[in-house]
Amino acid sequence: MKKALGQIVVSLTLLLSAATCFAGGGSDMAPAPHQDVQLNPISMTEAETLVGKEGVYFFDVNTLELWAEGYIPGAIYFNVKDWKKLLPENKDTVMVFYCANRLCNASEIAARAVMKLGYTGVRHMYDGIYGWRLANRVTEKP
């Protein structure tokens, strides 16, 4: 009994010390960075009304594997090194950015980067492709 209790105590001690070693990524605590560019959200319902409309761009900022599973019809795969070449010339063009779901922030980062270039029609769909699929909306595959 004493041996088992000793092993439990040692295991818990090791587990707790390991958890504190990795918490926070090893850097000092600091405030979260302030985003100077606010996103313009779009609901899936509103985004669905824009699918297929001329002059509206959908940009999928997912991994290539997730892209291959299906994307919003007509969406352009955005997760490439030369993504600036994908942008339209007209800076007022409506562009909808999305990634996987509300936990993914790749599309937020991409949308903010595009807005910093002076584009004004940038929209962000927080529910992403998983929300789109869960709502039984149409997708395409490459």
Coordinates of C-alpha atoms in Angstrom, one line a residue:
M1 CA 0.0 0.0 0.0
K2 CA 2.8 2.4 0.9
K3 CA 4.6 1.6 -2.3
A4 CA 1.5 2.3 -4.4
L5 CA 0.9 5.6 -2.6
G6 CA 4.5 6.6 -3.1
Q7 CA 4.3 5.9 -6.8
I8 CA 1.1 8.0 -7.1
V9 CA 2.8 10.9 -5.2
V10 CA 5.9 10.7 -7.4
S11 CA 3.8 10.5 -10.6
L12 CA 1.6 13.5 -9.6
T13 CA 4.7 15.5 -8.7
L14 CA 6.3 14.8 -12.1
L15 CA 3.1 15.5 -14.0
L16 CA 2.6 18.8 -12.2
S17 CA 6.2 19.9 -12.7
A18 CA 6.1 19.0 -16.4
A19 CA 2.9 21.0 -16.9
T20 CA 4.4 24.1 -15.3
C21 CA 7.5 23.8 -17.5
F22 CA 5.5 24.1 -20.8
A23 CA 2.7 26.5 -19.8
G24 CA 2.9 29.7 -21.8
G25 CA 5.5 28.5 -24.2
G26 CA 8.4 29.4 -22.0
S27 CA 8.2 33.2 -22.4
D28 CA 7.2 35.9 -20.0
M29 CA 3.5 36.7 -19.6
A30 CA 2.5 39.7 -21.8
P31 CA -0.7 41.3 -22.9
A32 CA -2.2 40.0 -26.1
P33 CA -1.3 42.0 -29.1
H34 CA -3.8 44.7 -30.0
Q35 CA -5.1 44.4 -33.5
D36 CA -5.2 47.8 -35.2
V37 CA -7.4 46.5 -38.1
Q38 CA -10.9 45.4 -37.1
L39 CA -12.5 42.6 -39.2
N40 CA -15.8 42.9 -40.9
P41 CA -17.7 39.6 -40.1
I42 CA -20.1 37.9 -42.5
S43 CA -22.6 35.2 -41.6
M44 CA -22.9 32.0 -43.5
T45 CA -26.4 33.0 -44.6
E46 CA -25.1 36.3 -46.1
A47 CA -22.0 34.6 -47.6
E48 CA -24.2 32.0 -49.3
T49 CA -26.0 34.8 -51.1
L50 CA -22.7 36.0 -52.6
V51 CA -21.5 32.6 -53.9
G52 CA -21.2 32.7 -57.6
K53 CA -21.8 36.4 -58.0
E54 CA -19.5 38.1 -60.4
G55 CA -16.9 40.3 -58.7
V56 CA -17.0 38.5 -55.4
Y57 CA -14.1 36.4 -54.3
F58 CA -14.0 33.7 -51.6
F59 CA -10.6 32.8 -50.2
D60 CA -10.0 29.5 -48.4
V61 CA -7.1 29.9 -46.0
N62 CA -7.0 26.3 -44.9
T63 CA -4.3 23.6 -45.3
L64 CA -4.1 21.9 -48.6
E65 CA -5.4 18.7 -47.0
L66 CA -8.6 20.5 -45.7
W67 CA -9.0 22.3 -49.1
A68 CA -8.9 18.9 -50.8
E69 CA -11.9 17.7 -48.7
G70 CA -14.0 20.4 -50.1
Y71 CA -14.4 24.2 -50.3
I72 CA -17.0 26.8 -50.9
P73 CA -17.9 26.8 -54.6
G74 CA -15.6 29.1 -56.6
A75 CA -13.3 29.7 -53.6
I76 CA -9.6 30.3 -54.3
Y77 CA -6.9 28.5 -52.3
F78 CA -5.1 31.3 -50.5
N79 CA -2.5 29.5 -48.4
V80 CA 0.4 30.1 -50.9
K81 CA 3.6 32.1 -50.8
D82 CA 2.6 34.5 -53.6
W83 CA -0.9 35.2 -52.3
K84 CA -0.7 38.9 -53.2
K85 CA -1.0 37.8 -56.9
L86 CA -4.4 36.4 -56.1
L87 CA -5.9 39.7 -55.1
P88 CA -8.1 41.7 -57.5
E89 CA -6.9 45.1 -58.8
N90 CA -10.0 46.9 -57.5
K91 CA -9.5 47.5 -53.8
D92 CA -13.2 47.8 -53.2
T93 CA -13.9 44.3 -54.4
V94 CA -15.8 42.1 -51.9
M95 CA -13.6 39.3 -50.6
V96 CA -14.7 36.7 -48.1
F97 CA -12.0 34.9 -46.1
Y98 CA -12.5 31.7 -44.2
C99 CA -10.5 28.8 -42.7
A100 CA -11.6 25.8 -40.7
N101 CA -13.8 27.1 -37.9
R102 CA -14.0 29.7 -35.1
L103 CA -10.9 28.2 -33.4
C104 CA -8.8 28.7 -36.5
N105 CA -7.3 32.2 -36.9
A106 CA -5.5 31.8 -40.3
S107 CA -8.3 33.6 -42.2
E108 CA -8.2 36.4 -39.6
I109 CA -4.5 36.9 -40.2
A110 CA -4.9 36.8 -44.0
A111 CA -7.9 39.2 -43.9
R112 CA -6.0 41.7 -41.8
A113 CA -3.0 41.5 -44.0
V114 CA -5.1 42.2 -47.1
M115 CA -6.9 45.1 -45.3
K116 CA -3.5 46.6 -44.4
L117 CA -2.8 46.7 -48.2
G118 CA -5.7 49.1 -48.6
Y119 CA -8.6 46.7 -49.5
T120 CA -11.9 47.8 -48.2
G121 CA -14.3 45.0 -49.2
V122 CA -12.7 42.4 -46.9
R123 CA -15.2 40.2 -45.0
H124 CA -14.4 37.4 -42.6
M125 CA -16.6 34.3 -42.1
Y126 CA -15.8 33.0 -38.6
D127 CA -17.7 29.6 -39.0
G128 CA -15.3 28.5 -41.7
I129 CA -15.6 25.4 -43.9
Y130 CA -16.7 23.2 -41.0
G131 CA -19.6 25.4 -40.2
W132 CA -20.5 25.6 -43.9
R133 CA -20.5 21.8 -44.2
L134 CA -22.4 21.3 -40.9
A135 CA -25.1 23.6 -42.3
N136 CA -25.3 21.3 -45.3
R137 CA -24.2 23.9 -47.8
V138 CA -22.8 23.0 -51.2
T139 CA -19.1 22.4 -51.5
E140 CA -16.7 21.7 -54.4
K141 CA -13.7 19.5 -54.6
P142 CA -10.5 20.1 -56.6

